[in-house]
Amino acid sequence: MPESTIFPIEYPPIKSAGVYYFNTSSGLRYEVRFGRRQDNILHSTIVFGVINDEFEGEEYVTTNRGEVYRVMNTIVMIVKDFMEQHQKVNIYEFHAIDRDDEEERPSQQEQKNKIKGNSRLKLYKRYLPKIFEKGWNFNFDGNNAIVSKL
């Protein structure tokens, strides 16, 4: 993936840490955080979103300022870096939280096309194969994506 398709990444000062940052061209600051499950340290939950003060503490809010593809490409590179640093992690979990304007039930178009999940989950479905190549299983349950090593 060419450097121009991602934003500059701020890597954790300690390689084993799981918090990355990057700034977009429009001035948004993103945090990408990897958490470990207490019952399985080889299971990592990934959360990311905008952490600018202008969003009044709404942690992991996302916006659409025309940068979504470059943001997602940056997140792909971050997850790949984390995976390189933590090769034993065998489960990754993503939660696609509904936006305020999304309803719980699918739209008529989604029902017609049998598309499940919110718009964020659909975006994840598009980008997860760019992160997790051969040897990984994808399971989509509601607004969650769980990727596990085969």
JSON list of C-alpha atoms in Angstrom, two decimals:
[
{"chain": "A", "resi": 1, "resn": "MET", "atom": "CA", "xyz": [0.00, 0.00, 0.00]},
{"chain": "A", "resi": 2, "resn": "PRO", "atom": "CA", "xyz": [1.62, 3.31, -1.05]},
{"chain": "A", "resi": 3, "resn": "GLU", "atom": "CA", "xyz": [2.52, 5.78, 1.73]},
{"chain": "A", "resi": 4, "resn": "SER", "atom": "CA", "xyz": [0.28, 8.42, 0.10]},
{"chain": "A", "resi": 5, "resn": "THR", "atom": "CA", "xyz": [-2.81, 6.33, 0.81]},
{"chain": "A", "resi": 6, "resn": "ILE", "atom": "CA", "xyz": [-2.30, 6.46, 4.57]},
{"chain": "A", "resi": 7, "resn": "PHE", "atom": "CA", "xyz": [-1.84, 9.20, 7.16]},
{"chain": "A", "resi": 8, "resn": "PRO", "atom": "CA", "xyz": [1.42, 9.39, 9.17]},
{"chain": "A", "resi": 9, "resn": "ILE", "atom": "CA", "xyz": [1.13, 6.99, 12.13]},
{"chain": "A", "resi": 10, "resn": "GLU", "atom": "CA", "xyz": [2.30, 7.68, 15.68]},
{"chain": "A", "resi": 11, "resn": "TYR", "atom": "CA", "xyz": [3.49, 4.29, 16.90]},
{"chain": "A", "resi": 12, "resn": "PRO", "atom": "CA", "xyz": [3.48, 3.36, 20.59]},
{"chain": "A", "resi": 13, "resn": "PRO", "atom": "CA", "xyz": [6.76, 4.30, 22.32]},
{"chain": "A", "resi": 14, "resn": "ILE", "atom": "CA", "xyz": [6.86, 0.77, 23.73]},
{"chain": "A", "resi": 15, "resn": "LYS", "atom": "CA", "xyz": [6.31, -1.77, 20.94]},
{"chain": "A", "resi": 16, "resn": "SER", "atom": "CA", "xyz": [4.21, -4.04, 23.16]},
{"chain": "A", "resi": 17, "resn": "ALA", "atom": "CA", "xyz": [1.74, -1.23, 23.93]},
{"chain": "A", "resi": 18, "resn": "GLY", "atom": "CA", "xyz": [-1.47, -1.17, 21.96]},
{"chain": "A", "resi": 19, "resn": "VAL", "atom": "CA", "xyz": [-2.35, 2.51, 21.39]},
{"chain": "A", "resi": 20, "resn": "TYR", "atom": "CA", "xyz": [-1.67, 4.22, 18.08]},
{"chain": "A", "resi": 21, "resn": "TYR", "atom": "CA", "xyz": [-2.57, 7.72, 16.85]},
{"chain": "A", "resi": 22, "resn": "PHE", "atom": "CA", "xyz": [-2.79, 9.56, 13.56]},
{"chain": "A", "resi": 23, "resn": "ASN", "atom": "CA", "xyz": [-4.03, 12.94, 12.34]},
{"chain": "A", "resi": 24, "resn": "THR", "atom": "CA", "xyz": [-6.03, 13.45, 9.15]},
{"chain": "A", "resi": 25, "resn": "SER", "atom": "CA", "xyz": [-5.64, 16.24, 6.63]},
{"chain": "A", "resi": 26, "resn": "SER", "atom": "CA", "xyz": [-8.82, 17.87, 7.98]},
{"chain": "A", "resi": 27, "resn": "GLY", "atom": "CA", "xyz": [-7.37, 18.02, 11.50]},
{"chain": "A", "resi": 28, "resn": "LEU", "atom": "CA", "xyz": [-9.11, 15.04, 13.08]},
{"chain": "A", "resi": 29, "resn": "ARG", "atom": "CA", "xyz": [-7.07, 13.05, 15.58]},
{"chain": "A", "resi": 30, "resn": "TYR", "atom": "CA", "xyz": [-7.74, 9.31, 15.67]},
{"chain": "A", "resi": 31, "resn": "GLU", "atom": "CA", "xyz": [-6.86, 6.81, 18.33]},
{"chain": "A", "resi": 32, "resn": "VAL", "atom": "CA", "xyz": [-6.62, 3.10, 17.57]},
{"chain": "A", "resi": 33, "resn": "ARG", "atom": "CA", "xyz": [-6.59, 0.99, 20.74]},
{"chain": "A", "resi": 34, "resn": "PHE", "atom": "CA", "xyz": [-6.05, -2.74, 21.16]},
{"chain": "A", "resi": 35, "resn": "GLY", "atom": "CA", "xyz": [-7.46, -4.22, 24.34]},
{"chain": "A", "resi": 36, "resn": "ARG", "atom": "CA", "xyz": [-6.90, -7.71, 25.67]},
{"chain": "A", "resi": 37, "resn": "ARG", "atom": "CA", "xyz": [-9.63, -9.90, 27.12]},
{"chain": "A", "resi": 38, "resn": "GLN", "atom": "CA", "xyz": [-9.13, -10.86, 30.76]},
{"chain": "A", "resi": 39, "resn": "ASP", "atom": "CA", "xyz": [-10.24, -14.42, 30.08]},
{"chain": "A", "resi": 40, "resn": "ASN", "atom": "CA", "xyz": [-7.99, -14.80, 27.00]},
{"chain": "A", "resi": 41, "resn": "ILE", "atom": "CA", "xyz": [-4.96, -12.56, 26.47]},
{"chain": "A", "resi": 42, "resn": "LEU", "atom": "CA", "xyz": [-4.69, -13.87, 22.91]},
{"chain": "A", "resi": 43, "resn": "HIS", "atom": "CA", "xyz": [-8.04, -12.22, 22.08]},
{"chain": "A", "resi": 44, "resn": "SER", "atom": "CA", "xyz": [-7.75, -8.55, 21.17]},
{"chain": "A", "resi": 45, "resn": "THR", "atom": "CA", "xyz": [-10.59, -6.05, 20.82]},
{"chain": "A", "resi": 46, "resn": "ILE", "atom": "CA", "xyz": [-9.89, -3.16, 18.46]},
{"chain": "A", "resi": 47, "resn": "VAL", "atom": "CA", "xyz": [-11.58, 0.20, 18.91]},
{"chain": "A", "resi": 48, "resn": "PHE", "atom": "CA", "xyz": [-10.85, 3.37, 17.01]},
{"chain": "A", "resi": 49, "resn": "GLY", "atom": "CA", "xyz": [-12.31, 6.79, 16.46]},
{"chain": "A", "resi": 50, "resn": "VAL", "atom": "CA", "xyz": [-11.86, 10.52, 16.64]},
{"chain": "A", "resi": 51, "resn": "ILE", "atom": "CA", "xyz": [-10.69, 11.89, 19.98]},
{"chain": "A", "resi": 52, "resn": "ASN", "atom": "CA", "xyz": [-10.74, 15.65, 19.25]},
{"chain": "A", "resi": 53, "resn": "ASP", "atom": "CA", "xyz": [-12.02, 17.89, 22.07]},
{"chain": "A", "resi": 54, "resn": "GLU", "atom": "CA", "xyz": [-14.65, 19.37, 19.74]},
{"chain": "A", "resi": 55, "resn": "PHE", "atom": "CA", "xyz": [-16.66, 16.16, 20.12]},
{"chain": "A", "resi": 56, "resn": "GLU", "atom": "CA", "xyz": [-17.15, 16.77, 23.86]},
{"chain": "A", "resi": 57, "resn": "GLY", "atom": "CA", "xyz": [-15.73, 13.54, 25.19]},
{"chain": "A", "resi": 58, "resn": "GLU", "atom": "CA", "xyz": [-17.69, 11.26, 22.87]},
{"chain": "A", "resi": 59, "resn": "GLU", "atom": "CA", "xyz": [-15.04, 8.58, 22.78]},
{"chain": "A", "resi": 60, "resn": "TYR", "atom": "CA", "xyz": [-14.47, 6.87, 19.43]},
{"chain": "A", "resi": 61, "resn": "VAL", "atom": "CA", "xyz": [-16.85, 9.06, 17.46]},
{"chain": "A", "resi": 62, "resn": "THR", "atom": "CA", "xyz": [-16.29, 8.85, 13.70]},
{"chain": "A", "resi": 63, "resn": "THR", "atom": "CA", "xyz": [-16.95, 11.50, 11.11]},
{"chain": "A", "resi": 64, "resn": "ASN", "atom": "CA", "xyz": [-17.18, 11.67, 7.36]},
{"chain": "A", "resi": 65, "resn": "ARG", "atom": "CA", "xyz": [-15.00, 14.42, 6.03]},
{"chain": "A", "resi": 66, "resn": "GLY", "atom": "CA", "xyz": [-14.19, 12.68, 2.77]},
{"chain": "A", "resi": 67, "resn": "GLU", "atom": "CA", "xyz": [-11.24, 10.83, 4.30]},
{"chain": "A", "resi": 68, "resn": "VAL", "atom": "CA", "xyz": [-12.83, 7.47, 5.10]},
{"chain": "A", "resi": 69, "resn": "TYR", "atom": "CA", "xyz": [-10.75, 5.41, 2.65]},
{"chain": "A", "resi": 70, "resn": "ARG", "atom": "CA", "xyz": [-7.47, 6.94, 3.75]},
{"chain": "A", "resi": 71, "resn": "VAL", "atom": "CA", "xyz": [-8.51, 6.54, 7.40]},
{"chain": "A", "resi": 72, "resn": "MET", "atom": "CA", "xyz": [-9.35, 2.88, 6.84]},
{"chain": "A", "resi": 73, "resn": "ASN", "atom": "CA", "xyz": [-6.10, 2.29, 4.92]},
{"chain": "A", "resi": 74, "resn": "THR", "atom": "CA", "xyz": [-4.23, 3.78, 7.89]},
{"chain": "A", "resi": 75, "resn": "ILE", "atom": "CA", "xyz": [-6.09, 1.49, 10.29]},
{"chain": "A", "resi": 76, "resn": "VAL", "atom": "CA", "xyz": [-5.19, -1.49, 8.08]},
{"chain": "A", "resi": 77, "resn": "MET", "atom": "CA", "xyz": [-1.50, -0.60, 8.43]},
{"chain": "A", "resi": 78, "resn": "ILE", "atom": "CA", "xyz": [-1.85, -0.12, 12.19]},
{"chain": "A", "resi": 79, "resn": "VAL", "atom": "CA", "xyz": [-3.53, -3.49, 12.71]},
{"chain": "A", "resi": 80, "resn": "LYS", "atom": "CA", "xyz": [-0.87, -5.17, 10.56]},
{"chain": "A", "resi": 81, "resn": "ASP", "atom": "CA", "xyz": [1.84, -3.55, 12.67]},
{"chain": "A", "resi": 82, "resn": "PHE", "atom": "CA", "xyz": [0.15, -4.70, 15.89]},
{"chain": "A", "resi": 83, "resn": "MET", "atom": "CA", "xyz": [-0.16, -8.22, 14.47]},
{"chain": "A", "resi": 84, "resn": "GLU", "atom": "CA", "xyz": [3.55, -8.23, 13.64]},
{"chain": "A", "resi": 85, "resn": "GLN", "atom": "CA", "xyz": [4.36, -7.21, 17.22]},
{"chain": "A", "resi": 86, "resn": "HIS", "atom": "CA", "xyz": [1.90, -9.72, 18.73]},
{"chain": "A", "resi": 87, "resn": "GLN", "atom": "CA", "xyz": [2.12, -12.81, 16.56]},
{"chain": "A", "resi": 88, "resn": "LYS", "atom": "CA", "xyz": [0.48, -15.09, 19.14]},
{"chain": "A", "resi": 89, "resn": "VAL", "atom": "CA", "xyz": [-2.83, -13.17, 19.20]},
{"chain": "A", "resi": 90, "resn": "ASN", "atom": "CA", "xyz": [-5.30, -15.43, 17.41]},
{"chain": "A", "resi": 91, "resn": "ILE", "atom": "CA", "xyz": [-8.63, -13.59, 17.77]},
{"chain": "A", "resi": 92, "resn": "TYR", "atom": "CA", "xyz": [-9.42, -10.00, 16.83]},
{"chain": "A", "resi": 93, "resn": "GLU", "atom": "CA", "xyz": [-12.78, -8.43, 17.57]},
{"chain": "A", "resi": 94, "resn": "PHE", "atom": "CA", "xyz": [-14.29, -5.29, 16.05]},
{"chain": "A", "resi": 95, "resn": "HIS", "atom": "CA", "xyz": [-17.48, -3.62, 17.27]},
{"chain": "A", "resi": 96, "resn": "ALA", "atom": "CA", "xyz": [-19.37, -1.56, 14.71]},
{"chain": "A", "resi": 97, "resn": "ILE", "atom": "CA", "xyz": [-21.28, 0.83, 16.96]},
{"chain": "A", "resi": 98, "resn": "ASP", "atom": "CA", "xyz": [-24.37, 2.35, 15.37]},
{"chain": "A", "resi": 99, "resn": "ARG", "atom": "CA", "xyz": [-24.21, 6.01, 14.43]},
{"chain": "A", "resi": 100, "resn": "ASP", "atom": "CA", "xyz": [-26.84, 8.24, 16.04]},
{"chain": "A", "resi": 101, "resn": "ASP", "atom": "CA", "xyz": [-28.77, 8.45, 12.75]},
{"chain": "A", "resi": 102, "resn": "GLU", "atom": "CA", "xyz": [-28.91, 4.68, 12.21]},
{"chain": "A", "resi": 103, "resn": "GLU", "atom": "CA", "xyz": [-31.87, 2.64, 13.30]},
{"chain": "A", "resi": 104, "resn": "GLU", "atom": "CA", "xyz": [-31.74, -0.77, 14.87]},
{"chain": "A", "resi": 105, "resn": "ARG", "atom": "CA", "xyz": [-33.71, -2.37, 12.06]},
{"chain": "A", "resi": 106, "resn": "PRO", "atom": "CA", "xyz": [-32.31, -2.69, 8.52]},
{"chain": "A", "resi": 107, "resn": "SER", "atom": "CA", "xyz": [-33.52, -0.42, 5.74]},
{"chain": "A", "resi": 108, "resn": "GLN", "atom": "CA", "xyz": [-35.80, -1.72, 2.98]},
{"chain": "A", "resi": 109, "resn": "GLN", "atom": "CA", "xyz": [-32.82, -1.80, 0.59]},
{"chain": "A", "resi": 110, "resn": "GLU", "atom": "CA", "xyz": [-30.80, -3.81, 3.12]},
{"chain": "A", "resi": 111, "resn": "GLN", "atom": "CA", "xyz": [-33.70, -6.21, 3.60]},
{"chain": "A", "resi": 112, "resn": "LYS", "atom": "CA", "xyz": [-34.07, -6.57, -0.17]},
{"chain": "A", "resi": 113, "resn": "ASN", "atom": "CA", "xyz": [-30.35, -7.29, -0.60]},
{"chain": "A", "resi": 114, "resn": "LYS", "atom": "CA", "xyz": [-30.13, -9.29, 2.65]},
{"chain": "A", "resi": 115, "resn": "ILE", "atom": "CA", "xyz": [-27.32, -7.06, 3.86]},
{"chain": "A", "resi": 116, "resn": "LYS", "atom": "CA", "xyz": [-26.82, -7.36, 7.60]},
{"chain": "A", "resi": 117, "resn": "GLY", "atom": "CA", "xyz": [-25.13, -4.90, 9.93]},
{"chain": "A", "resi": 118, "resn": "ASN", "atom": "CA", "xyz": [-24.77, -1.16, 10.05]},
{"chain": "A", "resi": 119, "resn": "SER", "atom": "CA", "xyz": [-22.73, 1.00, 7.67]},
{"chain": "A", "resi": 120, "resn": "ARG", "atom": "CA", "xyz": [-19.60, 0.65, 9.81]},
{"chain": "A", "resi": 121, "resn": "LEU", "atom": "CA", "xyz": [-19.82, -3.15, 9.77]},
{"chain": "A", "resi": 122, "resn": "LYS", "atom": "CA", "xyz": [-20.19, -3.04, 5.99]},
{"chain": "A", "resi": 123, "resn": "LEU", "atom": "CA", "xyz": [-17.03, -0.96, 5.82]},
{"chain": "A", "resi": 124, "resn": "TYR", "atom": "CA", "xyz": [-15.25, -3.47, 8.08]},
{"chain": "A", "resi": 125, "resn": "LYS", "atom": "CA", "xyz": [-16.36, -6.33, 5.81]},
{"chain": "A", "resi": 126, "resn": "ARG", "atom": "CA", "xyz": [-14.67, -4.52, 2.95]},
{"chain": "A", "resi": 127, "resn": "TYR", "atom": "CA", "xyz": [-11.39, -3.83, 4.80]},
{"chain": "A", "resi": 128, "resn": "LEU", "atom": "CA", "xyz": [-10.92, -6.91, 7.00]},
{"chain": "A", "resi": 129, "resn": "PRO", "atom": "CA", "xyz": [-9.69, -9.07, 4.10]},
{"chain": "A", "resi": 130, "resn": "LYS", "atom": "CA", "xyz": [-6.97, -6.45, 3.47]},
{"chain": "A", "resi": 131, "resn": "ILE", "atom": "CA", "xyz": [-5.72, -7.01, 7.03]},
{"chain": "A", "resi": 132, "resn": "PHE", "atom": "CA", "xyz": [-6.31, -10.71, 7.53]},
{"chain": "A", "resi": 133, "resn": "GLU", "atom": "CA", "xyz": [-5.20, -12.72, 4.58]},
{"chain": "A", "resi": 134, "resn": "LYS", "atom": "CA", "xyz": [-5.03, -16.51, 4.29]},
{"chain": "A", "resi": 135, "resn": "GLY", "atom": "CA", "xyz": [-5.51, -18.54, 7.43]},
{"chain": "A", "resi": 136, "resn": "TRP", "atom": "CA", "xyz": [-8.18, -16.40, 9.13]},
{"chain": "A", "resi": 137, "resn": "ASN", "atom": "CA", "xyz": [-11.91, -17.01, 9.62]},
{"chain": "A", "resi": 138, "resn": "PHE", "atom": "CA", "xyz": [-14.46, -14.16, 9.58]},
{"chain": "A", "resi": 139, "resn": "ASN", "atom": "CA", "xyz": [-17.59, -14.33, 11.75]},
{"chain": "A", "resi": 140, "resn": "PHE", "atom": "CA", "xyz": [-20.13, -11.50, 11.62]},
{"chain": "A", "resi": 141, "resn": "ASP", "atom": "CA", "xyz": [-22.67, -11.50, 14.43]},
{"chain": "A", "resi": 142, "resn": "GLY", "atom": "CA", "xyz": [-24.98, -8.50, 14.67]},
{"chain": "A", "resi": 143, "resn": "ASN", "atom": "CA", "xyz": [-22.70, -5.47, 14.66]},
{"chain": "A", "resi": 144, "resn": "ASN", "atom": "CA", "xyz": [-19.62, -7.47, 15.68]},
{"chain": "A", "resi": 145, "resn": "ALA", "atom": "CA", "xyz": [-16.88, -8.91, 13.53]},
{"chain": "A", "resi": 146, "resn": "ILE", "atom": "CA", "xyz": [-14.72, -11.61, 15.05]},
{"chain": "A", "resi": 147, "resn": "VAL", "atom": "CA", "xyz": [-11.68, -12.75, 13.12]},
{"chain": "A", "resi": 148, "resn": "SER", "atom": "CA", "xyz": [-9.93, -15.89, 14.31]},
{"chain": "A", "resi": 149, "resn": "LYS", "atom": "CA", "xyz": [-6.92, -17.82, 13.15]},
{"chain": "A", "resi": 150, "resn": "LEU", "atom": "CA", "xyz": [-7.75, -21.14, 11.53]}
]
